[in-house]
Amino acid sequence: MTWLSMAWTRDDAAYVAERMLAELWRRRHGPGAHYPGTVRVCPRCASTMHGRPTIAGPDAAARPAVSIARTSGVTVVAMTGCRSVGVDVETTALLAAAEVADVLLHPTEKVAAVREPSAWVRKEALLKASGWGLAVDPSTIRLDDSSGSPVVVEWPTSVPRPDWVMDVTLAADLTAAVAGGGQVRPHDVTVQEAGPGGSLG
C-alpha cells in the first residue's frame, strides 16, 4: 500500500519545512533515525541551484519523494513512497480575488466556470510533481472533477505526467492539493497540523 504523509503549520519561517520533514522521516524510520535533509535537484538540467527538493543521499530509488509549499503565514510539506510528489497551498480569499483565469484556465475550463482556487492548487501541485513547475503554462492543462475527484484530461506531451491529484483539507481559509507519480493514488494518507515552529509533538 502506497503511503503519503503530510504536515502543515501556520508558520512560514524558512526552517519550518525541514523540521516537519525531519519529524515525518522519524515517524517512518524510528525516533532515532538520522534525517539527511533535502537538496535541490532540477530534473531538466540536473542543477543543484534550483529545482524540486529531494532527500539527500546516494540511493535515489530508495528515498521517499518530498515537496514543500508556502503561502503567507503557512507551510505545508509532503513525503511519500510514490515516485514523485507535489503539494501546493494558497489562502482561498486572496487567490479567489486574484485575476488568474487568463493564465490558469484551459479554454474548456473557462466555459465550464471552474473554481479558480481549486484549479490553481491542483495544477501547481501537478506541475511540481512533474518537476517542471511553472515553466509550463497552466492553461495547457485541463482537469475534470465531474466524478467527484479531479483527473487530468489534457496535458502537454513534452512534460512528464503525474498519475494522480487530490484535494487536501487543511482549514476553512486555505485551499490545498497534492499530486504524484505512481500507478495509483496513495491509500495510506495522513495529514497532521504542527504546532509553532513546525513541531508535530
N, CA, C and O of each residue as an XYZ file, in Angstrom:
804
protein
N       0.842     -1.196      0.000
C       0.000      0.000      0.000
C       0.876      1.243      0.000
O       1.768      1.374      0.838
N       0.630      2.146     -0.923
C       1.440      3.355     -1.016
C       1.024      4.354      0.057
O      -0.164      4.543      0.321
N       2.011      4.984      0.665
C       1.744      5.903      1.756
C       2.049      7.344      1.360
O       2.877      7.609      0.488
N       1.360      8.264      2.024
C       1.572      9.701      1.866
C       1.396     10.346      3.224
O       0.337     10.222      3.840
N       2.430     11.037      3.699
C       2.370     11.745      4.975
C       2.532     13.235      4.721
O       3.450     13.659      4.019
N       1.638     14.023      5.294
C       1.698     15.471      5.138
C       1.635     16.138      6.503
O       1.061     15.603      7.451
N       2.237     17.319      6.580
C       2.166     18.130      7.788
C       2.068     19.588      7.372
O       2.584     19.985      6.327
N       1.405     20.375      8.195
C       1.291     21.800      7.889
C       1.239     22.595      9.186
O       0.902     22.067     10.245
N       1.577     23.869      9.081
C       1.558     24.736     10.245
C       1.359     26.178      9.809
O       1.666     26.546      8.675
N       0.847     26.983     10.716
C       0.681     28.412     10.438
C       1.965     29.144     10.813
O       2.004     29.941     11.750
N       2.991     28.852     10.063
C       4.321     29.433     10.254
C       5.053     29.274      8.931
O       5.127     28.168      8.395
N       5.596     30.367      8.397
C       6.301     30.259      7.114
C       7.785     30.582      7.231
O       8.426     30.947      6.246
N       8.335     30.445      8.448
C       9.774     30.638      8.625
C      10.534     29.598      7.805
O      10.049     28.487      7.591
N      11.727     29.968      7.351
C      12.478     29.130      6.417
C      12.787     27.739      6.972
O      12.801     26.769      6.213
N      13.033     27.620      8.273
C      13.463     26.338      8.845
C      12.309     25.366      9.092
O      12.538     24.179      9.325
N      11.078     25.861      9.042
C       9.926     25.063      9.460
C       9.721     23.838      8.574
O       9.420     22.756      9.080
N       9.879     23.991      7.262
C       9.658     22.861      6.352
C      10.606     21.710      6.672
O      10.179     20.558      6.743
N      11.891     22.014      6.865
C      12.858     20.954      7.169
C      12.539     20.276      8.498
O      12.719     19.066      8.642
N      12.070     21.050      9.455
C      11.739     20.448     10.751
C      10.575     19.472     10.608
O      10.610     18.376     11.169
N       9.551     19.862      9.864
C       8.409     18.959      9.688
C       8.798     17.722      8.883
O       8.365     16.615      9.201
N       9.614     17.903      7.841
C      10.072     16.742      7.069
C      10.895     15.797      7.940
O      10.766     14.577      7.833
N      11.742     16.365      8.805
C      12.549     15.530      9.703
C      11.656     14.707     10.633
O      11.930     13.536     10.895
N      10.592     15.331     11.124
C       9.707     14.603     12.031
C       8.910     13.532     11.287
O       8.688     12.443     11.817
N       8.480     13.838     10.061
C       7.803     12.807      9.268
C       8.751     11.649      8.977
O       8.344     10.489      9.022
N      10.005     11.953      8.681
C      11.025     10.928      8.415
C      11.170      9.990      9.614
O      11.184      8.769      9.460
N      11.278     10.568     10.800
C      11.484      9.752     12.002
C      10.245      8.940     12.350
O      10.354      7.868     12.945
N       9.092      9.432     11.992
C       7.878      8.642     12.222
C       7.822      7.425     11.302
O       7.191      6.419     11.628
N       8.485      7.522     10.153
C       8.541      6.379      9.235
C       9.673      5.423      9.584
O       9.533      4.209      9.439
N      10.813      5.981     10.052
C      12.027      5.181     10.211
C      12.436      4.944     11.664
O      13.418      4.248     11.922
N      11.702      5.511     12.605
C      12.044      5.335     14.008
C      12.546      6.630     14.618
O      13.145      7.447     13.919
N      12.311      6.837     15.921
C      12.638      8.114     16.562
C      14.116      8.470     16.546
O      14.462      9.649     16.609
N      14.994      7.477     16.464
C      16.423      7.769     16.447
C      17.023      7.846     15.062
O      18.234      8.019     14.925
N      16.204      7.721     14.028
C      16.721      7.679     12.655
C      17.317      9.019     12.245
O      16.758     10.077     12.531
N      18.456      8.954     11.573
C      19.108     10.168     11.076
C      18.365     10.693      9.851
O      18.155      9.964      8.882
N      17.972     11.959      9.905
C      17.330     12.600      8.758
C      18.405     13.315      7.953
O      19.048     14.223      8.479
N      18.626     12.933      6.681
C      19.737     13.502      5.917
C      19.493     14.889      5.351
O      20.410     15.491      4.792
N      18.282     15.411      5.482
C      17.982     16.733      4.938
C      17.651     16.668      3.454
O      17.671     15.600      2.842
N      17.348     17.826      2.891
C      16.996     17.889      1.473
C      18.008     18.710      0.690
O      18.692     19.582      1.226
N      18.077     18.402     -0.585
C      18.851     19.201     -1.537
C      17.928     19.508     -2.707
O      16.902     18.853     -2.893
N      18.301     20.506     -3.489
C      17.522     20.847     -4.684
C      18.175     20.207     -5.901
O      19.390     20.284     -6.079
N      17.366     19.583     -6.723
C      17.855     18.987     -7.964
C      16.833     19.256     -9.063
O      15.658     18.915     -8.924
N      17.280     19.866    -10.147
C      16.396     20.125    -11.278
C      16.355     18.889    -12.179
O      17.400     18.476    -12.682
N      15.186     18.289    -12.398
C      15.123     17.098    -13.250
C      15.354     17.387    -14.728
O      15.540     16.467    -15.524
N      15.343     18.671    -15.093
C      15.549     19.022    -16.502
C      17.021     19.237    -16.830
O      17.498     18.808    -17.880
N      17.755     19.919    -15.907
C      19.151     20.248    -16.218
C      20.135     19.712    -15.181
O      21.343     19.884    -15.344
N      19.650     19.066    -14.119
C      20.464     18.477    -13.048
C      21.149     19.517    -12.167
O      22.017     19.165    -11.368
N      20.777     20.788    -12.294
C      21.344     21.823    -11.437
C      20.922     21.600     -9.989
O      19.804     21.163     -9.716
N      21.839     21.910     -9.058
C      21.504     21.868     -7.640
C      21.254     23.274     -7.086
O      21.134     23.463     -5.875
N      21.177     24.249     -7.983
C      20.907     25.629     -7.581
C      19.408     25.932     -7.574
O      18.972     26.934     -7.008
N      18.638     25.067     -8.200
C      17.187     25.231     -8.230
C      16.559     23.858     -8.449
O      17.264     22.851     -8.503
N      15.257     23.819     -8.573
C      14.576     22.543     -8.793
C      13.833     22.080     -7.559
O      13.838     22.749     -6.526
N      13.198     20.932     -7.679
C      12.381     20.449     -6.573
C      13.262     19.847     -5.483
O      14.359     19.363     -5.763
N      12.782     19.876     -4.237
C      13.568     19.285     -3.156
C      13.563     17.768     -3.240
O      12.588     17.157     -3.678
N      14.657     17.179     -2.818
C      14.750     15.719     -2.745
C      15.569     15.356     -1.513
O      16.451     16.115     -1.110
N      15.289     14.219     -0.918
C      16.055     13.772      0.242
C      17.493     13.503     -0.189
O      17.729     12.831     -1.194
N      18.450     14.026      0.569
C      19.864     13.836      0.247
C      20.258     12.374      0.430
O      19.678     11.661      1.249
N      21.253     11.938     -0.344
C      21.742     10.570     -0.209
C      22.004      9.934     -1.547
O      21.514     10.418     -2.567
N      22.784      8.834     -1.571
C      23.222      8.235     -2.830
C      22.187      7.363     -3.532
O      22.246      7.216     -4.752
N      21.247      6.785     -2.803
C      20.325      5.817     -3.403
C      18.983      6.476     -3.689
O      18.068      6.421     -2.868
N      18.873      7.098     -4.859
C      17.674      7.861     -5.196
C      16.424      6.994     -5.191
O      15.360      7.449     -4.772
N      16.536      5.759     -5.648
C      15.362      4.896     -5.760
C      14.768      4.546     -4.397
O      13.574      4.272     -4.284
N      15.612      4.558     -3.368
C      15.146      4.162     -2.039
C      14.623      5.338     -1.219
O      14.049      5.141     -0.148
N      14.816      6.546     -1.711
C      14.416      7.722     -0.940
C      12.951      8.050     -1.189
O      12.479      7.922     -2.319
N      12.222      8.471     -0.160
C      10.866      8.954     -0.400
C      10.906     10.277     -1.155
O      11.884     11.020     -1.068
N       9.850     10.564     -1.888
C       9.721     11.848     -2.571
C       9.157     12.870     -1.594
O       8.355     12.532     -0.724
N       9.582     14.125     -1.742
C       9.105     15.184     -0.853
C       8.727     16.418     -1.665
O       9.173     16.604     -2.797
N       7.893     17.253     -1.055
C       7.521     18.527     -1.661
C       7.219     19.519     -0.551
O       6.819     19.139      0.549
N       7.418     20.804     -0.858
C       7.227     21.886      0.107
C       6.398     22.980     -0.553
O       6.617     23.314     -1.718
N       5.450     23.536      0.189
C       4.667     24.670     -0.310
C       4.527     25.705      0.794
O       4.419     25.372      1.974
N       4.531     26.962      0.387
C       4.334     28.053      1.345
C       3.374     29.079      0.761
O       3.372     29.342     -0.442
N       2.573     29.642      1.624
C       1.835     30.850      1.319
C       1.970     31.724      2.556
O       2.555     31.284      3.546
N       1.460     32.921      2.534
C       1.672     33.847      3.639
C       1.247     33.235      4.975
O       0.067     32.970      5.206
N       2.235     33.016      5.849
C       1.961     32.507      7.179
C       1.702     31.022      7.286
O       1.328     30.544      8.357
N       1.889     30.271      6.200
C       1.577     28.834      6.204
C       2.658     28.057      5.464
O       3.146     28.503      4.425
N       3.033     26.897      5.995
C       3.939     25.963      5.319
C       3.299     24.578      5.315
O       2.727     24.143      6.314
N       3.402     23.891      4.176
C       2.907     22.520      4.044
C       4.028     21.669      3.460
O       4.733     22.111      2.553
N       4.196     20.456      3.972
C       5.165     19.519      3.401
C       4.470     18.191      3.123
O       3.479     17.842      3.765
N       5.011     17.462      2.158
C       4.507     16.128      1.831
C       5.686     15.189      1.655
O       6.722     15.576      1.115
N       5.527     13.957      2.112
C       6.535     12.908      1.951
C       5.793     11.626      1.576
O       4.776     11.298      2.188
N       6.294     10.901      0.576
C       5.557      9.744      0.092
C       6.469      8.673     -0.485
O       7.601      8.943     -0.885
N       5.955      7.463     -0.519
C       6.640      6.371     -1.187
C       6.382      6.343     -2.677
O       6.917      5.483     -3.376
N       5.577      7.263     -3.181
C       5.326      7.357     -4.622
C       6.582      7.842     -5.347
O       7.526      8.320     -4.718
N       6.584      7.714     -6.657
C       7.734      8.099     -7.476
C       8.038      9.597     -7.381
O       9.204      9.992     -7.378
N       7.003     10.427     -7.304
C       7.180     11.874     -7.204
C       5.987     12.450     -6.469
O       4.951     11.798     -6.342
N       6.137     13.685     -5.982
C       5.040     14.339     -5.276
C       5.162     15.846     -5.456
O       6.261     16.386     -5.585
N       4.024     16.508     -5.461
C       3.980     17.962     -5.486
C       2.825     18.417     -4.623
O       1.740     17.838     -4.686
N       3.036     19.444     -3.818
C       1.976     19.965     -2.955
C       1.884     21.472     -3.156
O       2.889     22.138     -3.409
N       0.678     21.999     -3.041
C       0.506     23.449     -3.105
C      -0.585     23.867     -2.133
O      -1.521     23.114     -1.865
N      -0.450     25.083     -1.607
C      -1.440     25.656     -0.698
C      -1.553     27.145     -0.990
O      -0.560     27.803     -1.299
N      -2.745     27.662     -0.892
C      -2.976     29.088     -1.079
C      -4.052     29.543     -0.100
O      -4.886     28.752      0.339
N      -4.018     30.837      0.234
C      -5.094     31.442      1.013
C      -6.288     31.634      0.086
O      -6.193     32.367     -0.899
N      -7.385     30.999      0.381
C      -8.520     30.934     -0.540
C      -9.019     32.308     -0.952
O      -9.227     32.550     -2.141
N      -9.218     33.213     -0.002
C      -9.786     34.521     -0.318
C      -8.864     35.333     -1.218
O      -9.327     36.008     -2.137
N      -7.562     35.272     -0.957
C      -6.619     36.041     -1.771
C      -6.567     35.506     -3.192
O      -6.531     36.279     -4.150
N      -6.563     34.191     -3.332
C      -6.499     33.607     -4.666
C      -7.801     33.826     -5.425
O      -7.783     34.047     -6.636
N      -8.929     33.769     -4.725
C     -10.219     33.990     -5.376
C     -10.330     35.412     -5.906
O     -11.000     35.652     -6.911
N      -9.666     36.366     -5.225
C      -9.735     37.763     -5.639
C      -8.737     38.098     -6.739
O      -8.846     39.146     -7.376
N      -7.770     37.223     -6.969
C      -6.732     37.498     -7.972
C      -7.272     37.263     -9.380
O      -8.148     36.426     -9.598
N      -6.725     38.022    -10.326
C      -7.123     37.868    -11.731
C      -6.218     36.821    -12.374
O      -5.226     37.160    -13.020
N      -6.562     35.561    -12.196
C      -5.687     34.489    -12.680
C      -6.307     33.637    -13.782
O      -5.637     32.764    -14.334
N      -7.569     33.874    -14.108
C      -8.265     32.993    -15.055
C      -7.547     32.893    -16.390
O      -7.439     31.802    -16.951
N      -7.049     34.021    -16.913
C      -6.438     34.006    -18.246
C      -5.165     33.172    -18.292
O      -4.877     32.539    -19.307
N      -4.401     33.164    -17.203
C      -3.150     32.401    -17.199
C      -3.335     30.992    -16.652
O      -2.477     30.132    -16.850
N      -4.441     30.751    -15.969
C      -4.644     29.482    -15.276
C      -5.513     28.498    -16.042
O      -5.167     27.323    -16.166
N      -6.635     28.971    -16.554
C      -7.666     28.058    -17.038
C      -7.512     27.697    -18.507
O      -7.245     28.551    -19.353
N      -7.685     26.429    -18.787
C      -7.794     25.925    -20.151
C      -9.074     26.513    -20.761
O     -10.035     26.746    -20.027
N      -9.119     26.759    -22.069
C     -10.335     27.331    -22.674
C     -11.612     26.581    -22.298
O     -12.647     27.207    -22.073
N     -11.555     25.273    -22.229
C     -12.736     24.489    -21.849
C     -13.132     24.751    -20.404
O     -14.319     24.762    -20.079
N     -12.149     24.963    -19.534
C     -12.435     25.243    -18.128
C     -13.073     26.610    -17.964
O     -13.912     26.791    -17.081
N     -12.699     27.577    -18.791
C     -13.318     28.906    -18.720
C     -14.806     28.812    -19.020
O     -15.618     29.444    -18.344
N     -15.162     28.041    -20.011
C     -16.571     27.865    -20.375
C     -17.337     27.185    -19.242
O     -18.498     27.505    -18.987
N     -16.682     26.254    -18.572
C     -17.330     25.487    -17.506
C     -17.339     26.211    -16.163
O     -17.853     25.677    -15.180
N     -16.776     27.424    -16.109
C     -16.733     28.222    -14.879
C     -16.080     27.449    -13.729
O     -16.636     27.353    -12.635
N     -14.906     26.906    -13.994
C     -14.159     26.140    -12.994
C     -13.774     27.044    -11.822
O     -13.425     28.208    -12.021
N     -13.839     26.507    -10.601
C     -13.428     27.264     -9.413
C     -11.918     27.485     -9.455
O     -11.140     26.532     -9.455
N     -11.517     28.751     -9.492
C     -10.106     29.067     -9.680
C      -9.211     28.655     -8.515
O      -8.132     28.120     -8.772
N      -9.586     28.867     -7.239
C      -8.669     28.448     -6.169
C      -8.326     26.958     -6.231
O      -7.160     26.584     -6.107
N      -9.336     26.110     -6.423
C      -9.064     24.669     -6.508
C      -8.234     24.337     -7.736
O      -7.297     23.542     -7.664
N      -8.582     24.951     -8.870
C      -7.841     24.687    -10.108
C      -6.386     25.097     -9.963
O      -5.496     24.398    -10.447
N      -6.132     26.216     -9.306
C      -4.757     26.704     -9.160
C      -3.902     25.721     -8.367
O      -2.831     25.326     -8.826
N      -4.361     25.323     -7.181
C      -3.520     24.458     -6.346
C      -3.373     23.071     -6.968
O      -2.323     22.442     -6.836
N      -4.415     22.592     -7.642
C      -4.305     21.287     -8.305
C      -3.253     21.324     -9.405
O      -2.416     20.427     -9.510
N      -3.305     22.376    -10.228
C      -2.355     22.453    -11.345
C      -0.934     22.692    -10.851
O       0.015     22.111    -11.378
N      -0.785     23.552     -9.836
C       0.575     23.779     -9.339
C       1.129     22.518     -8.678
O       2.312     22.216     -8.829
N       0.298     21.784     -7.953
C       0.755     20.517     -7.366
C       1.185     19.542     -8.460
O       2.218     18.885     -8.334
N       0.398     19.447     -9.530
C       0.751     18.568    -10.648
C       2.067     18.983    -11.289
O       2.909     18.138    -11.594
N       2.245     20.287    -11.494
C       3.464     20.762    -12.151
C       4.683     20.582    -11.257
O       5.776     20.307    -11.753
N       4.514     20.733     -9.947
C       5.617     20.430     -9.033
C       5.980     18.948     -9.104
O       7.157     18.590     -9.146
N       4.962     18.095     -9.118
C       5.223     16.652     -9.191
C       5.918     16.274    -10.491
O       6.705     15.328    -10.519
N       5.639     16.998    -11.561
C       6.287     16.721    -12.850
C       7.752     17.122    -12.846
O       8.542     16.622    -13.647
N       8.119     18.042    -11.927
C       9.477     18.560    -11.879
C       9.676     19.820    -12.693
O      10.753     20.415    -12.648
N       8.667     20.241    -13.436
C       8.795     21.405    -14.308
C       8.255     22.681    -13.679
O       8.675     23.774    -14.060
N       7.351     22.572    -12.740
C       6.803     23.761    -12.107
C       6.152     24.694    -13.114
O       5.633     24.261    -14.143
N       6.190     25.982    -12.800
C       5.514     26.969    -13.641
C       6.300     27.340    -14.893
O       5.998     28.341    -15.542
N       7.311     26.532    -15.238
C       7.902     26.655    -16.574
C       6.902     26.179    -17.627
O       7.072     26.443    -18.818
N       5.864     25.480    -17.183
C       4.786     25.016    -18.062
C       3.588     25.946    -17.893
O       3.245     26.322    -16.772
N       2.961     26.312    -18.987
C       1.771     27.158    -18.970
C       0.599     26.369    -18.371
O       0.172     25.374    -18.958
N       0.068     26.796    -17.210
C      -1.030     26.040    -16.588
C      -2.278     25.937    -17.462
O      -3.068     25.006    -17.308
N      -2.458     26.885    -18.373
C      -3.669     26.856    -19.199
C      -3.625     25.759    -20.259
O      -4.624     25.511    -20.934
N      -2.465     25.093    -20.411
C      -2.383     23.963    -21.345
C      -2.855     22.660    -20.699
O      -2.933     21.624    -21.359
N      -3.165     22.720    -19.412
C      -3.625     21.548    -18.664
C      -5.133     21.664    -18.454
O      -5.638     22.716    -18.063
N      -5.836     20.582    -18.716
C      -7.284     20.573    -18.460
C      -7.617     19.474    -17.471
O      -7.233     18.317    -17.642
N      -8.342     19.863    -16.429
C      -8.778     18.929    -15.397
C     -10.291     18.756    -15.452
O     -11.012     19.634    -15.927
N     -10.756     17.626    -14.965
C     -12.190     17.361    -14.885
C     -12.481     16.752    -13.522
O     -11.898     15.730    -13.160
N     -13.383     17.377    -12.762
C     -13.734     16.816    -11.459
C     -15.215     16.451    -11.382
O     -15.792     16.401    -10.296
N     -15.818     16.199    -12.526
C     -17.246     15.871    -12.549
C     -17.553     14.560    -11.828
O     -18.690     14.333    -11.414
N     -16.549     13.697    -11.675
C     -16.747     12.423    -10.975
C     -16.625     12.571     -9.464
O     -16.877     11.622     -8.722
N     -16.237     13.766     -9.007
C     -16.024     13.995     -7.585
C     -14.565     14.039     -7.201
O     -14.224     14.535     -6.127
N     -13.690     13.527     -8.061
C     -12.244     13.581     -7.851
C     -11.596     14.145     -9.106
O     -11.947     13.735    -10.213
N     -10.653     15.081     -8.957
C     -10.033     15.671    -10.147
C      -9.180     14.665    -10.912
O      -8.441     13.879    -10.319
N      -9.294     14.702    -12.229
C      -8.456     13.879    -13.103
C      -7.919     14.757    -14.223
O      -8.558     15.731    -14.621
N      -6.742     14.407    -14.727
C      -6.127     15.149    -15.824
C      -6.715     14.651    -17.140
O      -6.686     13.456    -17.435
N      -7.249     15.584    -17.926
C      -7.837     15.247    -19.222
C      -6.887     15.613    -20.356
O      -6.745     14.858    -21.318
N      -6.234     16.776    -20.247
C      -5.253     17.194    -21.249
C      -3.974     17.615    -20.540
O      -4.010     18.241    -19.480
N      -2.824     17.254    -21.154
C      -1.514     17.501    -20.539
C      -0.496     17.688    -21.660
O      -0.574     16.991    -22.671
N       0.462     18.615    -21.510
C       1.476     18.822    -22.554
C       2.287     17.547    -22.806
O       2.779     16.929    -21.862
N       2.426     17.161    -24.046
C       3.088     15.890    -24.381
C       4.567     15.886    -24.035
O       5.138     14.813    -23.836
N       5.212     17.051    -23.955
C       6.651     17.112    -23.702
C       7.004     17.089    -22.218
O       8.185     17.101    -21.871
N       6.016     17.056    -21.345
C       6.241     17.163    -19.903
C       5.845     15.848    -19.224
O       4.775     15.312    -19.509
N       6.700     15.314    -18.321
C       6.319     14.094    -17.591
C       4.988     14.290    -16.860
O       4.792     15.284    -16.161
N       4.094     13.343    -17.029
C       2.732     13.497    -16.496
C       2.558     12.736    -15.187
O       2.731     11.518    -15.159
N       2.218     13.434    -14.099
C       1.891     12.731    -12.860
C       0.639     11.877    -13.048
O      -0.133     12.083    -13.984
N       0.451     10.921    -12.149
C      -0.640      9.963    -12.301
C      -1.903     10.317    -11.537
O      -2.980      9.818    -11.865
N      -1.794     11.170    -10.522
C      -2.969     11.457     -9.706
C      -2.849     12.835     -9.066
O      -1.754     13.377     -8.916
N      -3.996     13.385     -8.694
C      -4.067     14.641     -7.945
C      -5.290     14.564     -7.048
O      -6.327     14.029     -7.441
N      -5.167     15.099     -5.845
C      -6.322     15.107     -4.944
C      -6.290     16.338     -4.056
O      -5.229     16.873     -3.734
N      -7.486     16.773     -3.668
C      -7.618     17.910     -2.773
C      -7.253     17.489     -1.356
O      -7.402     16.327     -0.977
N      -6.767     18.465     -0.576
C      -6.390     18.215      0.813
C      -7.093     19.243      1.688
O      -7.000     20.443      1.429
N      -7.786     18.791      2.709
C      -8.467     19.692      3.635
C      -7.520     20.052      4.772
O      -7.077     19.184      5.524
N      -7.213     21.347      4.890
C      -6.362     21.828      5.977
C      -7.161     22.698      6.939
O      -7.267     22.382      8.124
N      -7.724     23.797      6.431
C      -8.501     24.728      7.247
C      -9.457     25.475      6.332
O      -9.285     25.480      5.114
N     -10.467     26.107      6.922
C     -11.517     26.746      6.127
C     -10.989     27.859      5.233
O     -11.561     28.125      4.176
N      -9.906     28.511      5.644
C      -9.392     29.648      4.874
C      -8.295     29.261      3.890
O      -7.719     30.129      3.234
N      -7.998     27.966      3.778
C      -6.919     27.508      2.905
C      -7.447     26.535      1.855
O      -8.376     25.768      2.110
N      -6.836     26.582      0.666
C      -7.126     25.622     -0.393
C      -5.824     24.904     -0.716
O      -4.805     25.553     -0.952
N      -5.843     23.576     -0.731
C      -4.606     22.813     -0.931
C      -4.871     21.577     -1.773
O      -5.988     21.062     -1.826
N      -3.814     21.113     -2.430
C      -3.883     19.887     -3.226
C      -2.514     19.234     -3.239
O      -1.493     19.880     -3.002
N      -2.514     17.932     -3.521
C      -1.266     17.176     -3.640
C      -1.392     16.271     -4.859
O      -2.475     15.768     -5.160
N      -0.282     16.069     -5.554
C      -0.265     15.244     -6.766
C       0.989     14.393     -6.759
O       1.945     14.689     -6.043
N       0.984     13.333     -7.561
C       2.175     12.498     -7.586
C       2.206     11.502     -8.718
O       1.247     11.334     -9.471
N       3.350     10.845     -8.806
C       3.563      9.809     -9.798
C       3.533      8.446     -9.144
O       4.115      8.252     -8.077
N       2.873      7.518     -9.763
C       2.693      6.171     -9.239
C       1.455      5.589     -9.881
O       0.595      6.331    -10.355
N       1.354      4.300     -9.904
C       0.233      3.672    -10.609
C      -1.123      4.047    -10.022
O      -2.092      4.222    -10.761
N      -1.197      4.170     -8.706
C      -2.458      4.520     -8.056
C      -2.189      5.583     -7.003
O      -1.075      5.700     -6.492
N      -3.223      6.358     -6.684
C      -3.059      7.350     -5.623
C      -2.902      6.645     -4.278
O      -3.423      5.545     -4.090
N      -2.183      7.274     -3.339
C      -1.948      6.630     -2.043
C      -3.256      6.346     -1.302
O      -4.214      7.115     -1.386
N      -3.274      5.233     -0.581
C      -4.428      4.881      0.246
C      -4.144      5.153      1.720
O      -5.062      5.430      2.493
N      -2.876      5.074      2.106
C      -2.476      5.326      3.489
C      -2.049      6.790      3.583
O      -0.871      7.106      3.419
N      -3.008      7.684      3.847
C      -2.767      9.129      3.827
C      -2.971      9.698      5.222
O      -4.000      9.463      5.855
N      -1.971     10.456      5.702
C      -2.104     11.157      6.979
C      -1.789     12.628      6.770
O      -0.855     12.977      6.048
N      -2.577     13.488      7.408
C      -2.366     14.935      7.371
C      -2.390     15.419      8.810
O      -3.379     15.236      9.520
N      -1.288     16.041      9.241
C      -1.172     16.478     10.627
C      -0.887     17.967     10.696
O      -0.093     18.496      9.918
N      -1.542     18.636     11.631
C      -1.233     20.044     11.873
C      -0.138     20.126     12.929
O      -0.263     19.561     14.015
N       0.925     20.831     12.598
C       2.048     21.001     13.519
C       1.845     22.248     14.370
O       1.065     23.139     14.030
N       2.555     22.284     15.463
C       2.492     23.432     16.339
C       3.466     24.518     15.906
O       4.022     24.447     14.810
N       3.680     25.522     16.754
C       4.615     26.599     16.433
C       6.001     26.049     16.109
O       6.499     25.157     16.795
N       6.613     26.584     15.069
C       7.937     26.136     14.672
C       7.942     24.830     13.912
O       9.007     24.334     13.544
N       6.762     24.256     13.667
C       6.689     23.021     12.896
C       6.776     21.752     13.714
O       6.957     20.674     13.148
N       6.652     21.845     15.036
C       6.743     20.652     15.881
C       5.462     19.826     15.782
O       4.358     20.355     15.916
N       5.623     18.520     15.546
C       4.476     17.620     15.492
C       4.145     17.011     16.851
O       3.221     16.207     16.974
N       4.910     17.403     17.869
C       4.608     16.957     19.226
C       4.959     15.515     19.514
O       4.745     15.038     20.629
